[in-house]
XYZ file of C-alpha atoms in Angstrom:
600
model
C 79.629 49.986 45.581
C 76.022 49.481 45.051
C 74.218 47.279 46.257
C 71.295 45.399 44.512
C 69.285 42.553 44.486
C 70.994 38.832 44.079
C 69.973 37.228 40.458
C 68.393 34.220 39.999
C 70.883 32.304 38.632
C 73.224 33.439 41.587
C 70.204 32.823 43.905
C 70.084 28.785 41.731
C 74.189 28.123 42.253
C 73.690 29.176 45.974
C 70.938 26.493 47.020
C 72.963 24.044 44.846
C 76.033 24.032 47.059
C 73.890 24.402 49.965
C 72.514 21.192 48.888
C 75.455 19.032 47.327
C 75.971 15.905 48.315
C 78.783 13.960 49.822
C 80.197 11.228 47.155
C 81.832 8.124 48.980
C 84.506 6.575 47.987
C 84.530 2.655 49.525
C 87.923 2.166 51.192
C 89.595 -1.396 51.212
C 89.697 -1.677 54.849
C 86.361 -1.404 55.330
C 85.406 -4.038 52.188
C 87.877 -6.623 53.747
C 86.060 -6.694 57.458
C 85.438 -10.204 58.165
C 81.215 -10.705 59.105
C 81.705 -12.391 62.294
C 79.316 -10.657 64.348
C 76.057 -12.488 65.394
C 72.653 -11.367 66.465
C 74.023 -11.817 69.984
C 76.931 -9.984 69.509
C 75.305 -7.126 68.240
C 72.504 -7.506 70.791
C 75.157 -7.153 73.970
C 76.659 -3.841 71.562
C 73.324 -2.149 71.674
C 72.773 -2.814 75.432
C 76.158 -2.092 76.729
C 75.387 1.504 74.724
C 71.965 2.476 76.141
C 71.971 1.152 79.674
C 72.791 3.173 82.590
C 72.270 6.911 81.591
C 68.607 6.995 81.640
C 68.550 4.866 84.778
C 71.095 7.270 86.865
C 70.777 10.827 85.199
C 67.270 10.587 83.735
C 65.139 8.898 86.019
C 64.516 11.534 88.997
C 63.735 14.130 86.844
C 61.358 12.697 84.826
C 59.872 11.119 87.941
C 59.613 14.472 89.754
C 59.162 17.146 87.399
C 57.352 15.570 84.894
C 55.124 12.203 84.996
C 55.764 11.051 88.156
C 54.949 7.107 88.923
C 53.920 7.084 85.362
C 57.492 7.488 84.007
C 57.343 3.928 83.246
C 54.605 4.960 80.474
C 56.837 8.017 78.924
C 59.663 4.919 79.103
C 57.831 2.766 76.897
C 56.410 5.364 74.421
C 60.384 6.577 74.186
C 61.264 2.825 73.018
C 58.933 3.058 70.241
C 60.022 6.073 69.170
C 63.696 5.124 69.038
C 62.958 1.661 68.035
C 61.290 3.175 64.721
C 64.541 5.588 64.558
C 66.717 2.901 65.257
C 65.477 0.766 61.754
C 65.522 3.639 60.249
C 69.023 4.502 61.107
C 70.099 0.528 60.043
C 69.091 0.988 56.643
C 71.132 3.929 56.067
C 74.076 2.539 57.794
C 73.821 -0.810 55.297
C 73.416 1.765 52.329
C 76.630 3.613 53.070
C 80.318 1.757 52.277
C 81.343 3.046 55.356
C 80.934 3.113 59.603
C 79.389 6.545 60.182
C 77.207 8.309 62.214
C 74.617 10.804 61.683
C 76.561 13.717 60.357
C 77.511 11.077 57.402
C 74.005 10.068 56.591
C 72.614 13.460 56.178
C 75.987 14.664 54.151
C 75.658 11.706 51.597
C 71.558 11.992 51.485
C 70.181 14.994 51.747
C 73.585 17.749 51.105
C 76.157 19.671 53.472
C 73.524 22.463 55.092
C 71.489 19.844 56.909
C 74.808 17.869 57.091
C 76.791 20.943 58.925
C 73.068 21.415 61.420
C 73.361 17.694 61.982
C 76.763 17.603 63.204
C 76.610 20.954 65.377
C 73.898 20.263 67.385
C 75.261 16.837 67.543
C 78.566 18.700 68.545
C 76.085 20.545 71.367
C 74.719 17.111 72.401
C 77.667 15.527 72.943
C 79.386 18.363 75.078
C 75.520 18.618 77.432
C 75.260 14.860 77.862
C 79.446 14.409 78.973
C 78.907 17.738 81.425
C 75.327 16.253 82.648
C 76.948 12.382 82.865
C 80.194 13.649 85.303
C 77.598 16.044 87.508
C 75.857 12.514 88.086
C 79.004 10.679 88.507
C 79.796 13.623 90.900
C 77.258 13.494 92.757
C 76.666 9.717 93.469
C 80.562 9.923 94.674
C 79.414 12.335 97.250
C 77.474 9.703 98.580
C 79.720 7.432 99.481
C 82.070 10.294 101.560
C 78.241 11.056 103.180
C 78.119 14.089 100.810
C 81.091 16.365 102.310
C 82.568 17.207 99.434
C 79.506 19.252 98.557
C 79.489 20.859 102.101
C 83.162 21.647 101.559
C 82.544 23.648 98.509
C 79.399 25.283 99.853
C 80.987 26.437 102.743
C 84.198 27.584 101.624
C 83.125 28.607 97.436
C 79.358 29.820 98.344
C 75.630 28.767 96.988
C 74.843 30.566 94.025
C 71.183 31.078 92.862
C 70.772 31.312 89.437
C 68.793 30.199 86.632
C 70.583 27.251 84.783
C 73.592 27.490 86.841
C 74.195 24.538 89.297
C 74.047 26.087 93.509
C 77.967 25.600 93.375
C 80.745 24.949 91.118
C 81.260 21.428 90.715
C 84.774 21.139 90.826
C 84.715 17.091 91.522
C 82.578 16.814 87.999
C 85.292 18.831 86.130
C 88.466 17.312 87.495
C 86.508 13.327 86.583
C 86.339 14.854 82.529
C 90.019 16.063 82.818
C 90.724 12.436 83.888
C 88.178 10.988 81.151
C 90.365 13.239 79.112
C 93.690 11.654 79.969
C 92.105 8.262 79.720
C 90.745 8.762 76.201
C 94.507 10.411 74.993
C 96.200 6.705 75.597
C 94.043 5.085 73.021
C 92.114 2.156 72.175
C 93.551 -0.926 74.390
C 93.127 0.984 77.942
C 89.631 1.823 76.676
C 88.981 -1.408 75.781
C 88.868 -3.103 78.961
C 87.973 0.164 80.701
C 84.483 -0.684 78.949
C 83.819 -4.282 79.605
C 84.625 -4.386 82.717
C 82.980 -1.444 83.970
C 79.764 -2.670 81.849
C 79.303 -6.232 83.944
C 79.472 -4.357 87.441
C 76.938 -1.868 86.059
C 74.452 -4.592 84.774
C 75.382 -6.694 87.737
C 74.014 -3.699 89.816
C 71.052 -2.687 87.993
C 70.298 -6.196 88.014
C 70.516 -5.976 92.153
C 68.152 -2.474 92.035
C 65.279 -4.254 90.510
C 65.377 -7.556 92.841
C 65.512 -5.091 96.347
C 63.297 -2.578 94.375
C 60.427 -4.965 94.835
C 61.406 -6.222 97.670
C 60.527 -2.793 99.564
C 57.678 -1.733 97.220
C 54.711 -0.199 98.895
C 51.820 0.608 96.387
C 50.429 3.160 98.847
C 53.087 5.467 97.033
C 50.822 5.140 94.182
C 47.539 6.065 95.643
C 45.724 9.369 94.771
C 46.717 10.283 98.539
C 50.583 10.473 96.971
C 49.523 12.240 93.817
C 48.298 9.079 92.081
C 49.614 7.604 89.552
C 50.076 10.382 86.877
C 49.954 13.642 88.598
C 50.783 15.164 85.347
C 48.395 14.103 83.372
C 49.146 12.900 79.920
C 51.124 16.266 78.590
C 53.264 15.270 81.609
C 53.646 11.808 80.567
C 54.625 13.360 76.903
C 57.004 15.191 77.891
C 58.763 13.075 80.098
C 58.717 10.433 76.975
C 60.673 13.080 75.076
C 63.270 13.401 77.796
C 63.404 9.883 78.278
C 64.300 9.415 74.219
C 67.747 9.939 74.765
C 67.983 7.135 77.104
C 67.792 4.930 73.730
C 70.978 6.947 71.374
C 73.116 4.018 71.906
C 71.327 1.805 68.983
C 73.332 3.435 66.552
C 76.237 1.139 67.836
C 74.266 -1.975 65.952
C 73.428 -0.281 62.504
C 77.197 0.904 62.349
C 78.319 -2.724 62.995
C 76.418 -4.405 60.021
C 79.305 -4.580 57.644
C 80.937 -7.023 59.963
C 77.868 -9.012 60.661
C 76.971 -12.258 59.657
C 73.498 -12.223 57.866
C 73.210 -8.669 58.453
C 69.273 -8.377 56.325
C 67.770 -10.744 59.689
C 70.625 -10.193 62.678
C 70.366 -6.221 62.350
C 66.832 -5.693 62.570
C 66.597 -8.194 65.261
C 69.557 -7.250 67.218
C 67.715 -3.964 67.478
C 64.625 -5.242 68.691
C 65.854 -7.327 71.132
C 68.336 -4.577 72.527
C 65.962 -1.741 73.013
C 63.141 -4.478 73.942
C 65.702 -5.211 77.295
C 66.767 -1.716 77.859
C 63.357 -0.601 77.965
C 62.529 -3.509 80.169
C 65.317 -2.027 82.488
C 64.420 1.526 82.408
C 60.469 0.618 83.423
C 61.344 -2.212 85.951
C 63.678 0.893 87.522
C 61.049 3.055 87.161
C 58.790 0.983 88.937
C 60.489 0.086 91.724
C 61.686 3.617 92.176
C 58.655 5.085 92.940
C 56.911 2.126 94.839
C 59.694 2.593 97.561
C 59.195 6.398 97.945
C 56.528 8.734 97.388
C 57.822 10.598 93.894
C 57.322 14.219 95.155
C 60.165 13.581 97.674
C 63.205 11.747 95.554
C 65.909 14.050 94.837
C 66.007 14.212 90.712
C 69.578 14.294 91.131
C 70.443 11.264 93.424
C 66.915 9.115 92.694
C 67.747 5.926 93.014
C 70.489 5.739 95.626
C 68.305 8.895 97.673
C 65.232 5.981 97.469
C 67.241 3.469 99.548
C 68.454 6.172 102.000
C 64.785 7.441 102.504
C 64.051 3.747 103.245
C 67.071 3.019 105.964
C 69.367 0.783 103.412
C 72.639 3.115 103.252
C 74.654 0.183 102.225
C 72.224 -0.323 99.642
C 72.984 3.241 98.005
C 76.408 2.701 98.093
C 75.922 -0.462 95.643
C 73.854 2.466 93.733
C 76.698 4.885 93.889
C 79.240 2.282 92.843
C 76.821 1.326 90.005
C 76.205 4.978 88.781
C 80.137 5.623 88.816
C 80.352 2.182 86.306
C 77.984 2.726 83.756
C 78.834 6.608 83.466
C 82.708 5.953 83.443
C 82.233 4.484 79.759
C 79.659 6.355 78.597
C 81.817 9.439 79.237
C 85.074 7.843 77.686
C 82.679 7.012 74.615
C 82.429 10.557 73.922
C 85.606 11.789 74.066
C 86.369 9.079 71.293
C 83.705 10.346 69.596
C 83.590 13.843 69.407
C 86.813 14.863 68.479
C 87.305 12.736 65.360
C 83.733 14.196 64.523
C 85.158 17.488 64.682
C 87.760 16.075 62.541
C 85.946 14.822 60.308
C 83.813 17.980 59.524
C 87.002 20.322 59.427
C 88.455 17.892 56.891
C 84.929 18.488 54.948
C 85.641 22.063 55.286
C 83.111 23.058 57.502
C 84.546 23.794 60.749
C 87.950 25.135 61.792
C 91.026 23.946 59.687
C 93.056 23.663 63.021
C 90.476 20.829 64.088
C 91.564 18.730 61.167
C 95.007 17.865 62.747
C 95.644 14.358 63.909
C 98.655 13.026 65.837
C 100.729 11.447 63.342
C 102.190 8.422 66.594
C 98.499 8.064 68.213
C 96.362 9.041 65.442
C 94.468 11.199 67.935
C 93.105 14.448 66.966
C 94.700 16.235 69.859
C 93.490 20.097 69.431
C 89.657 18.876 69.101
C 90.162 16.266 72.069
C 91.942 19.256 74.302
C 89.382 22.266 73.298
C 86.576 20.095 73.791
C 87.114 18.502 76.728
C 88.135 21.509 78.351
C 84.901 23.148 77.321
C 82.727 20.232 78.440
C 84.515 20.713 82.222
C 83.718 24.206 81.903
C 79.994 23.274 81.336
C 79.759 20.241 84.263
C 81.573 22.955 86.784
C 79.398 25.775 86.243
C 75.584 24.168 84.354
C 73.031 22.653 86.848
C 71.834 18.978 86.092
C 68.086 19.580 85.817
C 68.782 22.291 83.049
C 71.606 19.640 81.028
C 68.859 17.505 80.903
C 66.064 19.657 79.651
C 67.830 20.724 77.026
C 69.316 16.933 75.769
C 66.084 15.190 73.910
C 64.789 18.177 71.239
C 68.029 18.331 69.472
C 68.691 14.021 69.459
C 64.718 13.634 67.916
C 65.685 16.491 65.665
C 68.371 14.571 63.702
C 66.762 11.296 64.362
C 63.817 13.078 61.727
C 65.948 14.503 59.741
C 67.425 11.049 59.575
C 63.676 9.340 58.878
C 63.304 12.032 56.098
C 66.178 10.954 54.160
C 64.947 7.213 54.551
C 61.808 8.636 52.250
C 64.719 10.293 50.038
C 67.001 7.444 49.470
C 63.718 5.268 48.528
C 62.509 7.582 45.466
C 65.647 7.906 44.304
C 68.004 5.857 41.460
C 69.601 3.419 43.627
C 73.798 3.482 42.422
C 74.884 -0.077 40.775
C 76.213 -2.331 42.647
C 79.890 -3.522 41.803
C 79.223 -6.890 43.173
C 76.707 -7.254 39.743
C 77.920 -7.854 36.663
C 76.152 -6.813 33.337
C 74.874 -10.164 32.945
C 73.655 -10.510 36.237
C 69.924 -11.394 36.461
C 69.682 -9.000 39.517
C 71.609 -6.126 37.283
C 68.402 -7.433 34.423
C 65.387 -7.058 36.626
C 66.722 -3.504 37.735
C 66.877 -2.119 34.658
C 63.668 -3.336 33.295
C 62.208 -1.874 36.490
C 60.288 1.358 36.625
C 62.961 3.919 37.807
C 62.675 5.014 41.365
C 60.449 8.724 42.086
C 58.006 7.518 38.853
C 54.255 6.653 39.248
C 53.550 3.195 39.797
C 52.501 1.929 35.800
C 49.187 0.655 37.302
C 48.559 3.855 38.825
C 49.236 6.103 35.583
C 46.094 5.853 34.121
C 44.281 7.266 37.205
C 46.861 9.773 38.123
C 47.790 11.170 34.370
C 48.058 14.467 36.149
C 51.122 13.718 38.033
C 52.460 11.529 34.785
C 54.122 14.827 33.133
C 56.374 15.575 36.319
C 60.223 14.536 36.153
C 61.284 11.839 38.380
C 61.553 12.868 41.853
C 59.971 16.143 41.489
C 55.884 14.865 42.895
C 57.897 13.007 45.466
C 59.523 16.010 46.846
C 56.949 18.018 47.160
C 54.712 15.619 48.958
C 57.377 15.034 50.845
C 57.338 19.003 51.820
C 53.719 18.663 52.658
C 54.164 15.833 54.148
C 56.579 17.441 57.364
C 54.206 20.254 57.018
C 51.083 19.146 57.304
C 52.869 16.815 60.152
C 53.879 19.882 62.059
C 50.846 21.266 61.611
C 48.776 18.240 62.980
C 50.772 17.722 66.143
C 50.598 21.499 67.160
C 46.997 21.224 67.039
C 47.018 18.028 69.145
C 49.503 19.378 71.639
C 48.265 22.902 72.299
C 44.657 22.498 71.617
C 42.352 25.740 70.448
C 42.268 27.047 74.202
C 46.344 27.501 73.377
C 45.418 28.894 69.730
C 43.000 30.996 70.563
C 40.761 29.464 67.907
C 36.636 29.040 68.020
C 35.238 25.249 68.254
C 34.578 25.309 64.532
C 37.691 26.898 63.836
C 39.595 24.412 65.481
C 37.973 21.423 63.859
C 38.364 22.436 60.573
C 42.112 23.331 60.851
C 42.582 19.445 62.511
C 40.428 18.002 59.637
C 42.267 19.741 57.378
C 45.896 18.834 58.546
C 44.916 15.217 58.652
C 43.768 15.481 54.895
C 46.829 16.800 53.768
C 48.668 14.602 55.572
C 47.141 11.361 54.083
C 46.695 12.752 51.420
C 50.691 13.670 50.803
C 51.104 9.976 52.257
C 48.867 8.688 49.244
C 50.730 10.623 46.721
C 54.388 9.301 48.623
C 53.002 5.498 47.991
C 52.007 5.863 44.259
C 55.588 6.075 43.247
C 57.926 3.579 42.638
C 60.433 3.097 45.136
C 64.183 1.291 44.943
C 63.747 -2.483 46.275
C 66.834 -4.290 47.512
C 67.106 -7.704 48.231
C 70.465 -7.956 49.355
C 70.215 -5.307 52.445
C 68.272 -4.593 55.152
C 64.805 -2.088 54.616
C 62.170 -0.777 56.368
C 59.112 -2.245 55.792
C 55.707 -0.500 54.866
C 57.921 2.838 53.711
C 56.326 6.006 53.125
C 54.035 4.824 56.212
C 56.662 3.573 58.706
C 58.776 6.678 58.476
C 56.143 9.155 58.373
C 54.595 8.019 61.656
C 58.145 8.075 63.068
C 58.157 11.804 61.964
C 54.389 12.354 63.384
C 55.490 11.254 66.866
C 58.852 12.729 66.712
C 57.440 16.233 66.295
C 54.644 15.635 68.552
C 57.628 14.593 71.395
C 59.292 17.547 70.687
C 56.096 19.989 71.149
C 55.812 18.466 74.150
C 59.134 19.634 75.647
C 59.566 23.110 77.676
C 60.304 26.644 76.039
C 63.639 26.051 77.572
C 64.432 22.934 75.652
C 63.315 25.616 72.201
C 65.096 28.350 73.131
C 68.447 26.289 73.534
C 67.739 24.755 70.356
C 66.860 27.749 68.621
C 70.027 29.531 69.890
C 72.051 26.258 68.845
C 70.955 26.696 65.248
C 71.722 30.305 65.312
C 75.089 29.816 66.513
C 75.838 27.317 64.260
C 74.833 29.797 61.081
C 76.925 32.148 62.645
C 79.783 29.931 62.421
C 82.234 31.530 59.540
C 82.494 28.282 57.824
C 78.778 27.291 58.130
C 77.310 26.412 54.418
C 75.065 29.370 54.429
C 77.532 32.216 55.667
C 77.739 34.772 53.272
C 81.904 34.209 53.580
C 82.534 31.294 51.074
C 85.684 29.221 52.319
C 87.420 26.276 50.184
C 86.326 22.868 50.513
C 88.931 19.922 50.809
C 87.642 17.058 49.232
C 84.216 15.960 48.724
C 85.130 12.273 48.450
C 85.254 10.477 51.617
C 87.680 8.281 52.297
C 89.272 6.269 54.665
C 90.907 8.434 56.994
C 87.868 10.309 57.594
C 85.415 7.202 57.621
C 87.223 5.969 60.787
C 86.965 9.639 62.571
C 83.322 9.517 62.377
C 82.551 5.864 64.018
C 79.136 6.265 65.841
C 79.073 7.402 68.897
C 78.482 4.431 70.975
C 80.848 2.118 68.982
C 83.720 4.449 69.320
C 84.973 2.840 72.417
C 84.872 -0.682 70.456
C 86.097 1.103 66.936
C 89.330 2.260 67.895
């Protein structure tokens, strides 16, 4: 057979189904939810789903290895970051007819390549951060039997010393996810009360850190004698802001509850701010008091908090820390074994992963061979992966989708907005729409200055500044980050390629805002959009430059995996698609992440 060069118009139907779109179908279950959820309600959501892991698994590393006393600093640049992500994420969630998480988003606005990237390296994510959350719960468990488990298994299993691989096998850390495991098979009402009550202690305990925190601070363990305050320098504090980003996933809980939320354009928004506002509070009040009791250089980045109070005498005081670790994990962990299964569910239904992981229990409604092949994978990672190298490799791939999802914020505003049933044809909201300039068309004061761009079809100008747009963003923060010592460029050379970058960037930003865009009065929007997202892209890529060559090459091997995968979109091997409606069945086995505890 001979083989030749693809045609063009085989070349045009491949990108299309590369980039088709999910169609949603709105189910009655979700129309009929009763808004009863307030600003507060939401507000304790959000918490309950970002406090704890970046104050037990994050905090020593960051403090040690990367911006030492000045983690507090890489704390607060993280809740920018994910505060911008988090709006961003709200208006998409109030846009879609359904609870969903990222994997949905990017399916429905931007087509199934991104969506099937989205959801494998949110697949990746999800398996790192369970395996790095039950080494921590591990390990602060060792501390209250005065660490002889670990001596046990050193001394009768061996050290090993190898890169990425933990100094022993952890099998404490595997047999707590086989027992996550179990929990997560009975269902919702165990899991229900598994969370709340397991939330108070931990806040009850981080609560206690803070107040004894500053009770033992000495600011001599900020003096340049120590290190000073940011040994690192301001690459180090950076980088440790990247790590520290996924500290701040657990806003997605809020945006997924606004159908049920009463006044959802004001208590959304808010609810957000308020809730990373206090978990960021948290996290830099920790990160304070952490390193004003110790010197930095000597914490252990696995045990930091409860190793501070041993260093300083208080042993009873790390047991509270232990206690409080082994709380706030406990749900996390359960939280994704609710979640990642009926992801994997929901993708094999889509046709892009494994048939078999499309079968749900039809008594539980569990989806038994994703919860049992995942969470027997995810043991295999916590007994065998080291901590430090789990959490390395955690941030790049969560600020990845989180820009993918700020990119299709800039999408869904250029584009024709669908009608809404709730309007009739008579409807003076239904009138003003369709006497409005359509979305993706220069502004009519504009087009008399700008005929050049006049003759392009809707949407076609905003694309393409849009393409220029990540570009010249990539662009600019590589020549922030590495400098032209890094690029081996001369003075002039270097200036000119900066000046450059940040003239194509405006100037795509300029071209962005000339169009009309889709206004809504009824939902919740970003304000000031193309600026707002595009800033959220600029420091999302310039967090991401600032991680290791580790946190790349796992990335980069996680994307070629995933292509790899015989039912990926772009695999040469074409396999039949389900459905592309989405309907109710699915909706519910892709609840967010951290509302899949409160979902079920």
């Amino acid at each position: 057979m001979a083989w030749g060069l693809p045609s063009t118009t085989s070349l045009a139907r491949f990108c299309q189904k590369l980039n088709r779109r999910k169609t949603l179908e709105e189910p009655t279950m979700e129309t009929s939810l009763r808004r009863h959820l307030t600003t507060l309600d939401l507000t304790l959501l959000g918490v309950g789903g970002m406090v704890g892991f970046g104050l037990y698994v994050l905090t020593g590393t960051v403090a040690k290895w990367m911006a030492g006393p000045a983690m507090l600093v890489s704390f607060s640049v993280a809740a920018v970051a994910s505060l911008l992500a988090a709006l961003f994420y709200a208006e998409l969630a109030v846009c879609v007819p359904l609870r969903g998480s990222a994997y949905l988003f990017t399916y429905v606005f931007m087509g199934e390549l991104w969506a099937f990237l989205i959801g494998w390296i949110m697949l990746i994510q999800c398996l790192l951060g369970g395996s790095a959350m039950a080494r921590v719960w591990s390990s602060y468990l060792d501390i209250i039997f005065s660490h002889r488990i670990q001596s046990f298994t050193e001394a009768h299993v061996g050290i090993w010393q190898l890169p990425v691989l933990a100094w022993y096998p952890d099998f404490l850390a595997a047999a707590i996810i086989l027992l996550v495991l179990a929990l997560a098979s009975c269902g919702g009402r165990i899991s229900s009360w598994f969370n709340h009550t397991f939330s108070a202690i931990s806040l009850a305990i981080i609560t206690f850190i803070i107040i004894l925190g500053f009770v033992l601070a000495r600011p001599h363990n900020w003096s340049t004698e120590e290190g000073g305050f940011a040994p690192f320098g301001f690459s180090g504090i950076m980088a440790g802001a990247a790590t520290c980003f996924y500290s701040f996933v657990g806003f997605g809980a809020i945006a997924a509850s606004s159908k049920e939320t009463q006044n959802a354009k004001q208590a959304v928004p808010m609810a957000l701010a308020i809730s990373v506002g206090l978990v960021a509070g948290a996290n830099i009040l920790v990160s304070t008091v952490l390193t004003l009791m110790v010197p930095w250089h000597s914490l252990d980045p696995n045990l930091a908090l409860a190793d501070a109070f041993l260093q300083r005498g208080y042993s009873w005081a790390a047991f509270i820390v232990a206690a409080g670790a082994i709380c706030a994990m406990s749900p996390l962990l359960l939280t994704i074994f609710l979640f990642v299964p009926r992801m994997v569910c929901a993708m094999a239904a889509d046709g892009l992963f494994f048939q078999v992981f499309a079968h749900v229990h039809p008594r539980t409604q569990v989806p038994v061979v994703s919860l049992l092949v995942f969470g027997v994978l995810m043991a295999f990672l916590a007994l065998l992966l080291d901590l430090q190298a789990l959490v390395h490799f955690l941030s790049i791939g969560t600020l990845l989708v989180l820009t993918v999802l700020t990119t299709s914020i800039i999408i869904l505003r250029f584009q024709k907005a669908p009608p809404s049933s709730s309007q009739g044809p008579g409807s003076p909201v239904g009138t003003e729409q369709a006497s409005a300039p359509e979305p993706g068309q220069l502004r009519p004061a504009l087009r008399p200055y700008l005929r050049f761009l006049g003759g392009c079809r809707p949407g076609a100008t905003v694309a393409w500044a849009l393409g220029v747009l990540l570009a010249s963003a990539i662009t600019l923060d590589g020549m922030l980050v590495f400098g032209d010592s890094a690029l081996h460029l001369p003075p002039w050379g270097y200036t000119l390629l900066l000046l450059l970058s940040s003239a194509t960037f405006l100037l795509s930003l300029l071209v962005l805002g000339a169009h009309q865009q889709q206004r809504r009065q009824d939902t919740f929007q970003v304000p000031m959009v193309p600026l707002t997202p595009a800033l959220s892209i600029l420091l999302n890529i310039f967090l991401m430059l600032h991680l290791s060559y580790l946190a790349w090459l796992y990335l980069s091997i996680c994307l070629l995996t995933g292509k790899l995968h015989p039912e990926s979109p772009g695999c040469l091997i074409q396999w039949p698609r389900r459905s592309w409606s989405f309907h109710a069945t699915t909706a519910s086995a892709v609840g967010d992440l951290s509302l899949g505890l409160r979902s079920i």
